[in-house]
PDB file of C-alpha atoms and ligand atoms in Angstrom:
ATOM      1  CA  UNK A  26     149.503 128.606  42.976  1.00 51.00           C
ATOM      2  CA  UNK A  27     148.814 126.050  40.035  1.00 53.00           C
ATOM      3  CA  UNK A  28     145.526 126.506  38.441  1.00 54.00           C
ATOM      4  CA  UNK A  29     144.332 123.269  39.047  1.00 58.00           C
ATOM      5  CA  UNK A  30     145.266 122.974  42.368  1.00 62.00           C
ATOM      6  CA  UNK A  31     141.811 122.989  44.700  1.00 71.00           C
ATOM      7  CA  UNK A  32     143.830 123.616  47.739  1.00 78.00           C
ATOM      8  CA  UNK A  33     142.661 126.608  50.005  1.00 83.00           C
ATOM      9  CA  UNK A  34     145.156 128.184  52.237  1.00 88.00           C
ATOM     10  CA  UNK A  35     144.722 127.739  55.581  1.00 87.00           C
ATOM     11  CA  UNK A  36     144.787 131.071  58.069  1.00 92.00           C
ATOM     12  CA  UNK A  37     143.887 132.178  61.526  1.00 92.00           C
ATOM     13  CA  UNK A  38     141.268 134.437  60.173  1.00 95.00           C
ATOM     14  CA  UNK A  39     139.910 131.624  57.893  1.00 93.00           C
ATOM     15  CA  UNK A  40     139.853 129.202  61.189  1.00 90.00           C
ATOM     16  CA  UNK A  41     138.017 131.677  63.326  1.00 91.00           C
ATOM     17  CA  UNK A  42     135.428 132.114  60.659  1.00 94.00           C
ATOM     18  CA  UNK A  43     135.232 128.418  60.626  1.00 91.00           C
ATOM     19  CA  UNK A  44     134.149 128.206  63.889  1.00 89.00           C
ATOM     20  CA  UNK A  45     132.551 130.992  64.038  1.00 91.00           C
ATOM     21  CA  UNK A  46     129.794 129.051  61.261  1.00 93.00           C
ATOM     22  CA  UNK A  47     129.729 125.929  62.475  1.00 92.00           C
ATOM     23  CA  UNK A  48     128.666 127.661  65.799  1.00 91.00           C
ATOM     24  CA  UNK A  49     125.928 129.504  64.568  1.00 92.00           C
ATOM     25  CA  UNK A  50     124.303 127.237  62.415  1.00 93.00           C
ATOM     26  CA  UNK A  51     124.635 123.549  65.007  1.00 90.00           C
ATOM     27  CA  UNK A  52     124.384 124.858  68.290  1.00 87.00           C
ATOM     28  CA  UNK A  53     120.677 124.932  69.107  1.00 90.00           C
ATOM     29  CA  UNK A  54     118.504 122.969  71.521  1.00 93.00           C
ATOM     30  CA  UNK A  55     121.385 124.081  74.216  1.00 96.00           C
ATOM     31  CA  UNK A  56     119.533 122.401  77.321  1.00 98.00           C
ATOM     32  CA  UNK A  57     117.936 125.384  78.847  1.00 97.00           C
ATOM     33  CA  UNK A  58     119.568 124.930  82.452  1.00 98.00           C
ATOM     34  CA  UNK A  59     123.098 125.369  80.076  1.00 98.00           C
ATOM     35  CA  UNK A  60     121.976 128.879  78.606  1.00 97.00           C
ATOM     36  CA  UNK A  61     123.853 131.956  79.975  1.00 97.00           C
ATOM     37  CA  UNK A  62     126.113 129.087  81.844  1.00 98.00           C
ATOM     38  CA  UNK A  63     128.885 130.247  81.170  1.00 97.00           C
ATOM     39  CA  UNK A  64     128.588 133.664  82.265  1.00 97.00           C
ATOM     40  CA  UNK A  65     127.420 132.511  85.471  1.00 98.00           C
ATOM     41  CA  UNK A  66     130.228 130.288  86.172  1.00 98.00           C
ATOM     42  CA  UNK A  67     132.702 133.083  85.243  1.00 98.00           C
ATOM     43  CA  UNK A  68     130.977 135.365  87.506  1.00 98.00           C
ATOM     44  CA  UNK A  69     131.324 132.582  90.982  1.00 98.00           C
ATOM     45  CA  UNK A  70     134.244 132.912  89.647  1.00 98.00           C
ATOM     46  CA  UNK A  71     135.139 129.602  88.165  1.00 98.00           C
ATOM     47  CA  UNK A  72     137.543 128.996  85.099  1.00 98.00           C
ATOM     48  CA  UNK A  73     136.448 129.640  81.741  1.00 97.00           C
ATOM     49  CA  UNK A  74     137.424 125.549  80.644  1.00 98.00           C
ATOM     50  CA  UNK A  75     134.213 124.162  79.857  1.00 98.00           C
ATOM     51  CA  UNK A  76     133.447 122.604  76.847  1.00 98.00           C
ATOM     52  CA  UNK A  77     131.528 125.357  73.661  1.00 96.00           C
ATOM     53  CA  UNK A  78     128.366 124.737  72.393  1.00 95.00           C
ATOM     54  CA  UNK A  79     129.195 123.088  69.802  1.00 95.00           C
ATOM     55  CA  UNK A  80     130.995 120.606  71.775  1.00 97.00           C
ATOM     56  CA  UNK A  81     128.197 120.289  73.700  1.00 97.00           C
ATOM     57  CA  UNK A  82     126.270 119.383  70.993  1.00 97.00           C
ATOM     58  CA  UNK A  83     128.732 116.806  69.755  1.00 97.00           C
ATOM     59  CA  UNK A  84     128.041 114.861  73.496  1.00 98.00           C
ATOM     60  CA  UNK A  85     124.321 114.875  72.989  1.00 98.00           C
ATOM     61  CA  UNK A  86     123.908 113.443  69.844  1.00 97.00           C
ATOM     62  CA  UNK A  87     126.362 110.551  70.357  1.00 98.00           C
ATOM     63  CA  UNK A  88     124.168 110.209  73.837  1.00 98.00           C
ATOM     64  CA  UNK A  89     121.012 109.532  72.660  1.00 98.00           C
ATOM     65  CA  UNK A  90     122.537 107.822  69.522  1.00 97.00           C
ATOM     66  CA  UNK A  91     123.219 104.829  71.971  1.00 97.00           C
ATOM     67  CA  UNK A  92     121.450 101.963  72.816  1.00 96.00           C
ATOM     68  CA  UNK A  93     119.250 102.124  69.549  1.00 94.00           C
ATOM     69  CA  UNK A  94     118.681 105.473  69.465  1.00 96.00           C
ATOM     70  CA  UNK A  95     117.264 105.509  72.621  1.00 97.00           C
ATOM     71  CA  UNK A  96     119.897 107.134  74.235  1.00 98.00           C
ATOM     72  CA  UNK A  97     122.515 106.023  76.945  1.00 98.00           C
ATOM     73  CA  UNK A  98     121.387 103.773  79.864  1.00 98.00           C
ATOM     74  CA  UNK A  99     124.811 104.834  81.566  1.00 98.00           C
ATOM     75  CA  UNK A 100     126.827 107.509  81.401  1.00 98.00           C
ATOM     76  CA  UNK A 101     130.136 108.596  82.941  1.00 99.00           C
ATOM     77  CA  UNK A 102     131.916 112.525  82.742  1.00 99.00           C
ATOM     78  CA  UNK A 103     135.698 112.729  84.309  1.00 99.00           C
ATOM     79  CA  UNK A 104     135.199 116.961  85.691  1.00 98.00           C
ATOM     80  CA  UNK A 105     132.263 118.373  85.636  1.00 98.00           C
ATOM     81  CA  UNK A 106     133.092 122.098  86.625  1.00 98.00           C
ATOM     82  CA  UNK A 107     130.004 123.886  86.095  1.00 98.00           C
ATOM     83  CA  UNK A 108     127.779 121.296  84.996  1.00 98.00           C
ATOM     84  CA  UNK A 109     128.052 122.778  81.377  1.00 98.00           C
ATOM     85  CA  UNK A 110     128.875 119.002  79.235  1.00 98.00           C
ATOM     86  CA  UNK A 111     126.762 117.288  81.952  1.00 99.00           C
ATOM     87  CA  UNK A 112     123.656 119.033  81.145  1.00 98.00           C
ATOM     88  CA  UNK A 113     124.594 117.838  77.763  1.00 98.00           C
ATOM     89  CA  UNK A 114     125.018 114.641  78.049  1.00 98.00           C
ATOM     90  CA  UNK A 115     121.640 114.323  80.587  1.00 98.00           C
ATOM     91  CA  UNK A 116     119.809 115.625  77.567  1.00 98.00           C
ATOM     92  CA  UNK A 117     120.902 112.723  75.644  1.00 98.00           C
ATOM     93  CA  UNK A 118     120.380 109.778  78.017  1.00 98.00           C
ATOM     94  CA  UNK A 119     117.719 107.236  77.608  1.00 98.00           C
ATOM     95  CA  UNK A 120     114.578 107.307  79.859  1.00 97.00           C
ATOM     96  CA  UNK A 121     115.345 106.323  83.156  1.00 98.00           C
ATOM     97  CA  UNK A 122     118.996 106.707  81.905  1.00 98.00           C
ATOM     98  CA  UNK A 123     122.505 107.728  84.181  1.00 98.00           C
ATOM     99  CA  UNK A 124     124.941 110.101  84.366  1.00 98.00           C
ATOM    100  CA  UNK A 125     127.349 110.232  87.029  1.00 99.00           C
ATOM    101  CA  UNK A 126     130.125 112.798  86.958  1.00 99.00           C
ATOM    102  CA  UNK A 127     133.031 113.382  89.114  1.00 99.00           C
ATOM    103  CA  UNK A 128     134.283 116.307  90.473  1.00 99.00           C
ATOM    104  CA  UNK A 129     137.021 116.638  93.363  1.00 99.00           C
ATOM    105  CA  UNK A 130     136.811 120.754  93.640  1.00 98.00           C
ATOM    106  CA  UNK A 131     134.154 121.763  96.432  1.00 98.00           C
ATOM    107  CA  UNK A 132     133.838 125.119  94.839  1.00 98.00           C
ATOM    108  CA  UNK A 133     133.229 123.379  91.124  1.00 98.00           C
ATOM    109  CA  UNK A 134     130.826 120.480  92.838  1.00 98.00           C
ATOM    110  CA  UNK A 135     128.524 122.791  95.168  1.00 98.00           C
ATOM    111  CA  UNK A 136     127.921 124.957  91.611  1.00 98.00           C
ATOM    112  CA  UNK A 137     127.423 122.274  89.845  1.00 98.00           C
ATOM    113  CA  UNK A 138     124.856 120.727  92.730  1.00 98.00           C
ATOM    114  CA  UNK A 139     122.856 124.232  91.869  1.00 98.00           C
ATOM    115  CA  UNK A 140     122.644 124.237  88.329  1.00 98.00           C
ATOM    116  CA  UNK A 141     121.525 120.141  88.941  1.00 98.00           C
ATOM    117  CA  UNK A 142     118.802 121.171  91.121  1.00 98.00           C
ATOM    118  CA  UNK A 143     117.721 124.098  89.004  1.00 97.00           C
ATOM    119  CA  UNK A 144     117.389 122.295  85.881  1.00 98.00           C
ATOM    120  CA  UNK A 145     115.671 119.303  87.639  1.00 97.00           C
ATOM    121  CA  UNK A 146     117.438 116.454  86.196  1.00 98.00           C
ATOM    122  CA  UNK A 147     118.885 115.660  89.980  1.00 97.00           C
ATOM    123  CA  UNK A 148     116.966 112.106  88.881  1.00 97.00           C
ATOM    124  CA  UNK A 149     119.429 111.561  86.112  1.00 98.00           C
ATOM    125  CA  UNK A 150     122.611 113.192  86.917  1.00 98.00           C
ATOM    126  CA  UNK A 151     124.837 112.296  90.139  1.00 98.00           C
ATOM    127  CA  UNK A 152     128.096 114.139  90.998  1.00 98.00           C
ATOM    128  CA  UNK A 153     130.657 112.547  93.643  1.00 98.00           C
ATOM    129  CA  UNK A 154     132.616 114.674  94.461  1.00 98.00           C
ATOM    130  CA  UNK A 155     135.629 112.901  93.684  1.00 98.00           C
ATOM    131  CA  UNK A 156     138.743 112.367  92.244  1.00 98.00           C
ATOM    132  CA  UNK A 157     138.624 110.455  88.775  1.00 99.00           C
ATOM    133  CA  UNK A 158     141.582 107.921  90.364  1.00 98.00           C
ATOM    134  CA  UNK A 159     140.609 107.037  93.153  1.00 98.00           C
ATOM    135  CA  UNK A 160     136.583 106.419  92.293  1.00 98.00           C
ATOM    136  CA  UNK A 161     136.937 104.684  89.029  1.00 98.00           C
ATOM    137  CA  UNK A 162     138.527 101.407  90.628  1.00 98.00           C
ATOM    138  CA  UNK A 163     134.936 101.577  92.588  1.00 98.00           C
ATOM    139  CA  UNK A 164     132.834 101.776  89.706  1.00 98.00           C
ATOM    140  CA  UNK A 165     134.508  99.150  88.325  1.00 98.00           C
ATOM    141  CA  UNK A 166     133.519  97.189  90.917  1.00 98.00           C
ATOM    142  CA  UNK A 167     129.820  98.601  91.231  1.00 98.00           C
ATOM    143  CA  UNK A 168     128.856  98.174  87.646  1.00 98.00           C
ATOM    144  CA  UNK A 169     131.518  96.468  85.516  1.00 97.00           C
ATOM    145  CA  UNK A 170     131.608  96.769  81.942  1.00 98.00           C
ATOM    146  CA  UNK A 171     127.860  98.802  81.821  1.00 98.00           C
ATOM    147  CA  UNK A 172     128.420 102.509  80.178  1.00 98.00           C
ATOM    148  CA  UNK A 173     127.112 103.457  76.786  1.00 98.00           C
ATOM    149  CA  UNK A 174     129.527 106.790  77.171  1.00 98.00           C
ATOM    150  CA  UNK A 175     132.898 107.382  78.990  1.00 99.00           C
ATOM    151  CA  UNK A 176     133.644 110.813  78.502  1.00 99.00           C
ATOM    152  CA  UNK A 177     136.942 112.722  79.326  1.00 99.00           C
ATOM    153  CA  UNK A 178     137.542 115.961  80.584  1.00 98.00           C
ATOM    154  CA  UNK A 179     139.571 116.220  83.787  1.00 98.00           C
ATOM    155  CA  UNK A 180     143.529 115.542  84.281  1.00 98.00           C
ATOM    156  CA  UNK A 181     145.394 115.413  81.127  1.00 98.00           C
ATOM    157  CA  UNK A 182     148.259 113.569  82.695  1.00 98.00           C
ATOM    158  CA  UNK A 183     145.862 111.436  83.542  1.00 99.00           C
ATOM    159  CA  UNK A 184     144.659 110.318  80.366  1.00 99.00           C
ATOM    160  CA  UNK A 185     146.251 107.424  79.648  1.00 99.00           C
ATOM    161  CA  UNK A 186     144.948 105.642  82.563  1.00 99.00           C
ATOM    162  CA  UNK A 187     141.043 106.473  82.106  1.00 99.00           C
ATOM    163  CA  UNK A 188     141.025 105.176  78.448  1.00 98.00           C
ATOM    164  CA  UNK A 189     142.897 102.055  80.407  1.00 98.00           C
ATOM    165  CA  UNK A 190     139.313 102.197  82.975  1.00 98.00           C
ATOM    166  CA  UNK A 191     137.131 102.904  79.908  1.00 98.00           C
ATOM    167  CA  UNK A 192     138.019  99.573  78.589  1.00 98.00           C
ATOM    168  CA  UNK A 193     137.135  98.048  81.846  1.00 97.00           C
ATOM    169  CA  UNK A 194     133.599 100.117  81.900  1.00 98.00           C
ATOM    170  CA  UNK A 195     132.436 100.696  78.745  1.00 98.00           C
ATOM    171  CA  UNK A 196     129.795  98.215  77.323  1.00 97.00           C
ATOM    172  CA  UNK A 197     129.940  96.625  73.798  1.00 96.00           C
ATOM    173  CA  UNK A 198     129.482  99.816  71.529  1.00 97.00           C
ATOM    174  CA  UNK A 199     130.237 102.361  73.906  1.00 98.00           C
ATOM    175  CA  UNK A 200     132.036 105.301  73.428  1.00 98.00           C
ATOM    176  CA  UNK A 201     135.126 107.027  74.883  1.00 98.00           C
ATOM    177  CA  UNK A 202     135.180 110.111  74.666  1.00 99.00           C
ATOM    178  CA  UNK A 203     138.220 112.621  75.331  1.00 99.00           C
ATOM    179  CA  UNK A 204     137.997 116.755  75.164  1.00 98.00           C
ATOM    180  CA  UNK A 205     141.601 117.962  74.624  1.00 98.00           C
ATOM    181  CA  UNK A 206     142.654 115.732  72.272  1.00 98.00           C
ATOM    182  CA  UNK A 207     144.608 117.819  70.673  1.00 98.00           C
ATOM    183  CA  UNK A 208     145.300 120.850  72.810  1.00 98.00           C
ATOM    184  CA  UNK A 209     144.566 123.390  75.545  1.00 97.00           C
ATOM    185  CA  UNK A 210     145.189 126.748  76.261  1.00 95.00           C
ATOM    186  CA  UNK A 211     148.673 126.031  77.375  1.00 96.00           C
ATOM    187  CA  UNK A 212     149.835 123.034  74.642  1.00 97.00           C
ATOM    188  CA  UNK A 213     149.437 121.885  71.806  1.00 97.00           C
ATOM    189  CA  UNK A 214     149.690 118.348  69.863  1.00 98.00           C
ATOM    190  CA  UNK A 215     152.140 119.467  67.398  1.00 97.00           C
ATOM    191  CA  UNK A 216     155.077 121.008  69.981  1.00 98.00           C
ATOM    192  CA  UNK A 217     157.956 118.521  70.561  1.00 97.00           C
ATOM    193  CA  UNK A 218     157.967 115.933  73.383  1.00 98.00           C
ATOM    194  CA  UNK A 219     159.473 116.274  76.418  1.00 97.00           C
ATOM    195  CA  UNK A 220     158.326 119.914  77.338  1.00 96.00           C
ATOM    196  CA  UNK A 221     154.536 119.337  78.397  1.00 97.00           C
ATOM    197  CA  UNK A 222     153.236 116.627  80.745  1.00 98.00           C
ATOM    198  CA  UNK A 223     149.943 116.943  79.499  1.00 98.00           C
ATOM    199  CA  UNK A 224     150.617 117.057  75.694  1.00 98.00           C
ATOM    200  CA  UNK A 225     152.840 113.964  76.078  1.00 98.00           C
ATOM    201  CA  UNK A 226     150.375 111.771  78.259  1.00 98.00           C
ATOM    202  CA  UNK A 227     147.078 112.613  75.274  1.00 98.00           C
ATOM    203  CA  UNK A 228     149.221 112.251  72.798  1.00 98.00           C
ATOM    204  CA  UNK A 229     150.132 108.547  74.562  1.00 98.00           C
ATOM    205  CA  UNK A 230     146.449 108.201  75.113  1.00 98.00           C
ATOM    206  CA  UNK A 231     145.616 109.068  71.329  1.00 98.00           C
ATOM    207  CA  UNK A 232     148.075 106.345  69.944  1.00 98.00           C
ATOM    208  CA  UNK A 233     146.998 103.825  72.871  1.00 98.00           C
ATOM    209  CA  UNK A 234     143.178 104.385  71.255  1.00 98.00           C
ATOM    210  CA  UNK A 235     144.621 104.137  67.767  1.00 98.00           C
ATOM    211  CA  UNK A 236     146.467 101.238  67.838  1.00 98.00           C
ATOM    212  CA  UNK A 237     143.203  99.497  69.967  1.00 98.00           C
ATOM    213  CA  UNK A 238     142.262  96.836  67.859  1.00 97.00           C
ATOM    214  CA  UNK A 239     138.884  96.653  70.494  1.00 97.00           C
ATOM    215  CA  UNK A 240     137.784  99.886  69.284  1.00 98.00           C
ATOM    216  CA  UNK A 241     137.019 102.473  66.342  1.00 98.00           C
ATOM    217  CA  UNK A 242     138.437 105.923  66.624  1.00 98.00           C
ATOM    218  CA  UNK A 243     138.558 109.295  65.477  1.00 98.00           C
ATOM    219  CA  UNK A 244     140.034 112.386  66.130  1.00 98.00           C
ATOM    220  CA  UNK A 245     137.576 115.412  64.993  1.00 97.00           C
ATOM    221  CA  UNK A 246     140.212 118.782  65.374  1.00 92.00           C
ATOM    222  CA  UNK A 247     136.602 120.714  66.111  1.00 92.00           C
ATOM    223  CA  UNK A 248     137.544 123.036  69.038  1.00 93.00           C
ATOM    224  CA  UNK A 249     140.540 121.812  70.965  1.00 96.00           C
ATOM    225  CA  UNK A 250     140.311 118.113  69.312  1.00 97.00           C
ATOM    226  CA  UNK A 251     137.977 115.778  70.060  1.00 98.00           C
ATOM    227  CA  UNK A 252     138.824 111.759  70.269  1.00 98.00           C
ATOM    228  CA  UNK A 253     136.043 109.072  69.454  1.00 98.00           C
ATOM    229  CA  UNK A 254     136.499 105.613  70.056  1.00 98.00           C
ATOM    230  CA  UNK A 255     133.991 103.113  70.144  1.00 98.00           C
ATOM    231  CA  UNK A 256     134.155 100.209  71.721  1.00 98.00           C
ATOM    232  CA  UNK A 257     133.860  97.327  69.259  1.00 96.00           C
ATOM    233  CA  UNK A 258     130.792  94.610  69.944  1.00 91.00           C
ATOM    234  CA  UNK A 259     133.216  92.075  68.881  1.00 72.00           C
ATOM    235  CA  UNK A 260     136.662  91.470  68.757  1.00 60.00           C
ATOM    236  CA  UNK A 261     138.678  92.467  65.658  1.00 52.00           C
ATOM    237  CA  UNK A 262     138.965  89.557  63.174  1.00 53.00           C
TER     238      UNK A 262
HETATM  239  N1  LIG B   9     133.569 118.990  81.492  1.00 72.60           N
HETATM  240  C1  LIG B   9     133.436 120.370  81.937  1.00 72.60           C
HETATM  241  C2  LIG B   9     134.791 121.047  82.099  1.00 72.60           C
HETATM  242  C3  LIG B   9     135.728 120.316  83.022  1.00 72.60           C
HETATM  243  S1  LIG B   9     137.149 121.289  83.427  1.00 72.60           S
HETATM  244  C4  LIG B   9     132.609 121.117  80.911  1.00 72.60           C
HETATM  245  O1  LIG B   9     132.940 121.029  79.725  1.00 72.60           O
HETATM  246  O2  LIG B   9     131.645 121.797  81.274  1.00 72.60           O
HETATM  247  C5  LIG B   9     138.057 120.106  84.375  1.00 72.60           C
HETATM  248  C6  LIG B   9     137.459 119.820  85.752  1.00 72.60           C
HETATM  249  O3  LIG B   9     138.113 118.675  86.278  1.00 72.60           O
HETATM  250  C7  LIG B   9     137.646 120.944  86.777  1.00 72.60           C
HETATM  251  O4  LIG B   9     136.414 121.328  87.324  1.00 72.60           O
HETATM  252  C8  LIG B   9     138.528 120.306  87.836  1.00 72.60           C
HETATM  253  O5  LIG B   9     138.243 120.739  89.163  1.00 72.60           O
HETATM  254  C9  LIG B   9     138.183 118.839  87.669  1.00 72.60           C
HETATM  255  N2  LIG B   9     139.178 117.928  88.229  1.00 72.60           N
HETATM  256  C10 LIG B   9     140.411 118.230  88.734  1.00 72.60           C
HETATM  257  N3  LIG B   9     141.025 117.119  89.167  1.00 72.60           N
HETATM  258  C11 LIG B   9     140.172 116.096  88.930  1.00 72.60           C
HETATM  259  C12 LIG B   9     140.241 114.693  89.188  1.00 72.60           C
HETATM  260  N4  LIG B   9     141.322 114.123  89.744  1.00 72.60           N
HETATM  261  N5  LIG B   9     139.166 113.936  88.845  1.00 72.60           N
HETATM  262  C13 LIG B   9     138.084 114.491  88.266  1.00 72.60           C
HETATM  263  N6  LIG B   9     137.969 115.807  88.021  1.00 72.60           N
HETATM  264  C14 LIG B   9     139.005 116.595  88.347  1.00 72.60           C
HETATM  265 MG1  LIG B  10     138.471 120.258  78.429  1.00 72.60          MG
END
């Protein structure tokens, strides 16, 4: 390698270690409902999908970022599993603030209706136990364009239409907000088309956001890529 070249070579080992930092030194304040979570959810038996701490982390302070700084007024989560990125997000929300999260698995929703009630935030969050399709034409038409946070986590083939329904809900200066963005357990962003459903509908969904003159986005490859758009308070000029 040149000796003036600054570039560091990139490894697994070096990635791991990566992760392994940010982790330990911007993951605290985990809501205290969230702590030992995981294990818990493994143990009913549930699938280990949920978002990592520092993830987590990520949601909250874009949450109470909004609306001032006072946090959001509104909130929406597509799959809610465990309750793991809801508690999150709750943490985040204004006073008197929202979240309502969807979650079509009975198994998932009746866990995540526990770990509500336990941390007593059943005043802020609300799960329907539904599917992310067929509610989000309803909420639509129950609160129109009123979110401060839309954020995405359920059917990857999906994705293109719920950034379509976050245009529809999110308020001026809201935020969509998609986990996955770049990959999963089974895909990932850089394989060639035409062999994964779900890497081909994100990676529509991340150059639909891109090219959206209506909002500001970015892609942050923390974890398995996270996508940041906000909805711009006016149009582009
Ligand atoms: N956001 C969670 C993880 C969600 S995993 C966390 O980070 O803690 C994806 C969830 O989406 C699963 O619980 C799955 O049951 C749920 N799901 C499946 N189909 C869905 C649909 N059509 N609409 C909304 N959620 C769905
Ligand atoms: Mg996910």
């Amino acid at each position: 390698m040149p000796a003036e070249s600054h570039a560091i070579a990139m490894t697994p080992q070096r990635w791991a270690n990566s992760n392994r930092y940010v982790r330990e030194l911007f993951t605290a304040g985990e809501p205290p409902a969230a702590i030992g979570l995981a294990q818990r959810a493994a143990d009913a038996g549930l699938p280990a999908i949920a978002v990592p701490p520092e993830v987590g982390r990520l949601l909250w302070i874009v949450c109470r970022g909004q609306y001032a700084g006072r946090g959001c007024r509104l909130a929406l989560e597509l799959g809610t599993l465990a309750g793991y990125s809801a508690l999150w997000i709750a943490d985040g929300l204004a006073p008197g603030g929202r979240l309502i999260t969807l979650e079509p698995n009975s198994k998932h929703a009746a866990f995540a209706r526990q770990v509500f009630s336990e941390s007593g935030w059943t005043d802020r969050i609300e799960l329907r136990e539904k599917k992310a399709l067929d509610e989000l034409p309803r909420l639509a038409a129950e609160f129109g364009p009123a979110f401060d946070l839309f954020f995405a986590d359920a059917i990857k083939t999906e994705y293109p239409a719920y950034f379509e329904f976050a245009r529809r809900l999110l308020a001026p200066n809201g935020l969509f907000i998609a986990h996955n963005a770049l990959g999963s357990n089974t895909w990932w962003i850089d394989e060639p088309a035409d062999q994964a459903a779900d890497r081909d509908a994100v990676d529509r969904m991340n150059r639909a956001v891109a090219a959206d003159p209506e909002f500001d986005a970015v892609l942050l490859p923390i974890d398995q890529g996270v996508l940041i758009a906000r909805r711009r308070t006016h149009s582009a000029p």
